[in-house]
Short mmCIF file of C-alpha atoms in Angstrom, two decimals:
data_model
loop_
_atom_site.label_atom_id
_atom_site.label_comp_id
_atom_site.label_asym_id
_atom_site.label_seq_id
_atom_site.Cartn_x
_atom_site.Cartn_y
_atom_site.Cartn_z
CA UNK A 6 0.00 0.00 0.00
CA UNK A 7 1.27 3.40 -0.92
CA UNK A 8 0.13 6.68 1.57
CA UNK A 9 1.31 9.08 -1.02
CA UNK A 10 2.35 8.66 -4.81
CA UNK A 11 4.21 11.50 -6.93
CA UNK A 12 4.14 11.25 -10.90
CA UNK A 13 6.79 13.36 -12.11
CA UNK A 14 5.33 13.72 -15.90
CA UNK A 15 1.66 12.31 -15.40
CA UNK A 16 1.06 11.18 -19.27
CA UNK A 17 0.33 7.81 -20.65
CA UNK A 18 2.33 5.76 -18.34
CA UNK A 19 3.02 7.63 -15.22
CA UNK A 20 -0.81 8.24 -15.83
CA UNK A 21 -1.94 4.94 -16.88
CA UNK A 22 -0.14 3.70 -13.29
CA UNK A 23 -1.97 6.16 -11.55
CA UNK A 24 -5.27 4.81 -12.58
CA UNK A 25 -4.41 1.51 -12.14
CA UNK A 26 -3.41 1.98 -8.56
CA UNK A 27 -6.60 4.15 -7.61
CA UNK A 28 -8.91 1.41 -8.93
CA UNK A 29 -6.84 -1.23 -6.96
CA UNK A 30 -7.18 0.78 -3.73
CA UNK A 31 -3.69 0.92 -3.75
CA UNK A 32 -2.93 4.54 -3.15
CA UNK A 33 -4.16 6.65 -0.51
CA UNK A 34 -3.15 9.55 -2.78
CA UNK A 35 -1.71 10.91 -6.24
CA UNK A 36 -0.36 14.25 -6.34
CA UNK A 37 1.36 14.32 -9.97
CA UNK A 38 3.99 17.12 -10.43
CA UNK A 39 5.08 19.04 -13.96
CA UNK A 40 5.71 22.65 -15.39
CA UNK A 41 2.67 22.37 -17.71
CA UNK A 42 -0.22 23.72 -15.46
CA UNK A 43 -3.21 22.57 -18.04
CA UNK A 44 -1.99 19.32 -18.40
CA UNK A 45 -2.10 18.26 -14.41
CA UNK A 46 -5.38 20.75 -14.37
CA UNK A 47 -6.46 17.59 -17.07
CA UNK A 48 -5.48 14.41 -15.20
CA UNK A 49 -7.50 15.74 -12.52
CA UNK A 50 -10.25 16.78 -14.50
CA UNK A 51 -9.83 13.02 -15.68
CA UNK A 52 -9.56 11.49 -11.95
CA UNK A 53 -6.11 10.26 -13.11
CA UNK A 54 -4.37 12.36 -10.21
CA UNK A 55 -6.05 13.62 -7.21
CA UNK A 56 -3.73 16.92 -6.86
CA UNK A 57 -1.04 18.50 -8.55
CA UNK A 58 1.92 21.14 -8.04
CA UNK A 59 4.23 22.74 -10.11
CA UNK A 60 7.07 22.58 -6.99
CA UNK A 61 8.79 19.43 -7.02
CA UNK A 62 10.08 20.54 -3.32
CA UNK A 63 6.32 20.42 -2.58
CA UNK A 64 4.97 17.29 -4.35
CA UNK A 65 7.60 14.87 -2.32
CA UNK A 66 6.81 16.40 0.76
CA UNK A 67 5.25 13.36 2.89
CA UNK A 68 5.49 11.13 -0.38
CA UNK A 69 6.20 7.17 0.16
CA UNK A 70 6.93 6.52 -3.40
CA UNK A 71 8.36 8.78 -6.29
CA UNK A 72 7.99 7.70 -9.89
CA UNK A 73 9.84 9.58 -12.48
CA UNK A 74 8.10 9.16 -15.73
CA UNK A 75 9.59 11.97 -17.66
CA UNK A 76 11.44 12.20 -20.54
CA UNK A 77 14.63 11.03 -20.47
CA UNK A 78 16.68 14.47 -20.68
CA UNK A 79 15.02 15.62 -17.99
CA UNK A 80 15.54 13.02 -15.37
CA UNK A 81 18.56 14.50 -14.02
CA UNK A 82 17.30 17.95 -13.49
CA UNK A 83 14.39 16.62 -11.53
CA UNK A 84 16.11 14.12 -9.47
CA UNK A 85 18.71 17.20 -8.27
CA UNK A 86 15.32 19.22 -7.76
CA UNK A 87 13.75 16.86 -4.92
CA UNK A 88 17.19 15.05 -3.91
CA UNK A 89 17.41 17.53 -0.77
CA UNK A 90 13.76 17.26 0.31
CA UNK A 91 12.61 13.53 -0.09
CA UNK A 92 11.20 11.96 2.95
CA UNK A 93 13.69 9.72 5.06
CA UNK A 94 11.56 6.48 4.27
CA UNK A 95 10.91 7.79 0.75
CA UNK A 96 11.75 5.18 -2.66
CA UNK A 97 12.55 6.58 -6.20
CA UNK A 98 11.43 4.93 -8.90
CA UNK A 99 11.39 5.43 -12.79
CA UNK A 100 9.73 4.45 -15.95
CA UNK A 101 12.64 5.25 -18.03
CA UNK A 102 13.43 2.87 -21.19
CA UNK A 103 17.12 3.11 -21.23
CA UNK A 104 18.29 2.19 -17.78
CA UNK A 105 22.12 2.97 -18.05
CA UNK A 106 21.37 6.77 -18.84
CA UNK A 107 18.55 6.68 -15.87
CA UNK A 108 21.57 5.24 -13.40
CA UNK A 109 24.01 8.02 -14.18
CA UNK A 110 21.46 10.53 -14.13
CA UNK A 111 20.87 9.19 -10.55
CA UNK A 112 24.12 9.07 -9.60
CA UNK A 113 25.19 12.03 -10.99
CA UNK A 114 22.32 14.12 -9.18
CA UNK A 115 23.12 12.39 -5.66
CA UNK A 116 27.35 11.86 -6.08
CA UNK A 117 26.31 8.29 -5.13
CA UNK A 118 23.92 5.71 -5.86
CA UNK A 119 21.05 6.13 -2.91
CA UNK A 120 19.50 2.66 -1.42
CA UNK A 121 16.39 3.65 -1.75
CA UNK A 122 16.41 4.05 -6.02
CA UNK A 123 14.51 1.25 -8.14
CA UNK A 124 15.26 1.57 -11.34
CA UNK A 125 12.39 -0.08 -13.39
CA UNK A 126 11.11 -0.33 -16.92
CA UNK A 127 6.95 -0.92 -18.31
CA UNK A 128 7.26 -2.83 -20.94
CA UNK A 129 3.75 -1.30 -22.31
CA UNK A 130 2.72 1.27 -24.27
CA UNK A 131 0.03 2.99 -26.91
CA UNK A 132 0.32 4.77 -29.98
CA UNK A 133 -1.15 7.89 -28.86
CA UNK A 134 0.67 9.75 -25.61
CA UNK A 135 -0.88 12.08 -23.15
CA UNK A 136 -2.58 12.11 -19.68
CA UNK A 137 -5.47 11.51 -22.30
CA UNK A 138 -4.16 8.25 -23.30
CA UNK A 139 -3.79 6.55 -19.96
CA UNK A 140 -5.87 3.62 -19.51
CA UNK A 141 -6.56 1.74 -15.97
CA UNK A 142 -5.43 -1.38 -17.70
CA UNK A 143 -1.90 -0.72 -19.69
CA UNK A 144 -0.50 -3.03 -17.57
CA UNK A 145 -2.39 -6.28 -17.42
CA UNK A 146 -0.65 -8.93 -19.01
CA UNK A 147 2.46 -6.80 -19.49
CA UNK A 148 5.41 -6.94 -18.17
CA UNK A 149 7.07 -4.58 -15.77
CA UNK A 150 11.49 -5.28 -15.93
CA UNK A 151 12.68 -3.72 -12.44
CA UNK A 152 16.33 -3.83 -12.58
CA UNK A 153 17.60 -3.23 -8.65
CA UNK A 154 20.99 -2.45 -8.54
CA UNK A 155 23.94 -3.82 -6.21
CA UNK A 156 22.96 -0.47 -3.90
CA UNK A 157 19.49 -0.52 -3.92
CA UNK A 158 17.48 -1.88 -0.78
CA UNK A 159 15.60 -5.41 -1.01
CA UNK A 160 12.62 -3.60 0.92
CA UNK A 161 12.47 -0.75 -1.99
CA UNK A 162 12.64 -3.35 -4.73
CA UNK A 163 9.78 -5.21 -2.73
CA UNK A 164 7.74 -2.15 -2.62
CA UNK A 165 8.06 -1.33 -6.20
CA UNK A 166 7.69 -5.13 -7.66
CA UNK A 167 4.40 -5.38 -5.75
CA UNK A 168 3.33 -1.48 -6.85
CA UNK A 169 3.88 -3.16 -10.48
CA UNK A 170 1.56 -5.72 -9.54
CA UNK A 171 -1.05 -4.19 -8.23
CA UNK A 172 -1.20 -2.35 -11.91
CA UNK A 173 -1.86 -5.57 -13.51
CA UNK A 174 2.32 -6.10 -14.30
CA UNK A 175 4.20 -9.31 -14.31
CA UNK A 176 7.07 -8.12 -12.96
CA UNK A 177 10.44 -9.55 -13.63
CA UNK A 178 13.88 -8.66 -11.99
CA UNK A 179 16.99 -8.51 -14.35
CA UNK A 180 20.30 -6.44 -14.47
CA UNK A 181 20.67 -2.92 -15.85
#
């Protein structure tokens, strides 16, 4: 069970995960987090997200679990955004497809690769993109690759796998 969810980029998947999770009872809360105002104004609108903020410092306040479902160029600036001001008990998690890049990103925002960081990969996707395109069910019979690294926590990788699952994912465990 997640208290409190962040989306950084709440589109198809971060959105689609979102959905997922509410319908499962899964998440006490989504607060989804981006510089484009009418977009998170939309997911709620669309009961993908229940709040938004344009301050990352604000949206991981109190958070549980941070997915990072952004573009890949703009990982790094968001991860050295919130890397101050995440919650002690707090796990980072991504939706990135090329995991190398995501790993330096991470360590090159912290100076070190933080326990609590699960890097992971949907295997699932649409032709169309957009909070519009999320669907509760992008992840049923899909897989989910989470790819925990020789730093990262067995407890955070537990948390994640079964956040996967709950969405519907099979989730399977390889290397970067």
């Amino acid at each position: 069970m997640i208290k409190k969810l962040v989306i950084f980029g709440v589109g198809l998947i971060g959105g689609s995960l979102a959905m997922a999770l509410k319908k499962a009872g899964y998440c006490e809360s989504v607060i989804g987090c981006s510089r484009n105002i009418e977009n998170l104004k939309k997911a709620v609108a669309l009961n993908v997200i229940d709040d938004y903020t344009l301050d990352p410092v604000e949206a991981v306040k109190g958070a549980d679990v941070v997915l990072l479902a952004v573009p890949m160029g703009a990982m790094g600036s968001v991860l050295s955004s919130i890397k101050d001001h995440l919650e002690p008990d707090a796990i980072v998690t991504d939706a990135g497809s090329a995991k190398a890049s995501v790993v330096a990103a991470v360590r090159s925002s912290f100076g070190y690769i933080p326990s609590f960081f699960v890097p992971a990969h949907p295997i699932a996707g649409r032709e169309k993109s957009g909070v519009e395109a999320a669907i509760v069910d992008l992840y049923a019979d899909h897989k989910v690759i989470v790819t925990p690294l020789a730093e990262t926590d067995s407890q955070a990788e537990q948390k994640v796998t079964e956040m996967w699952q709950a969405a519907g994912a099979e989730v399977e465990s390889m290397a970067v």
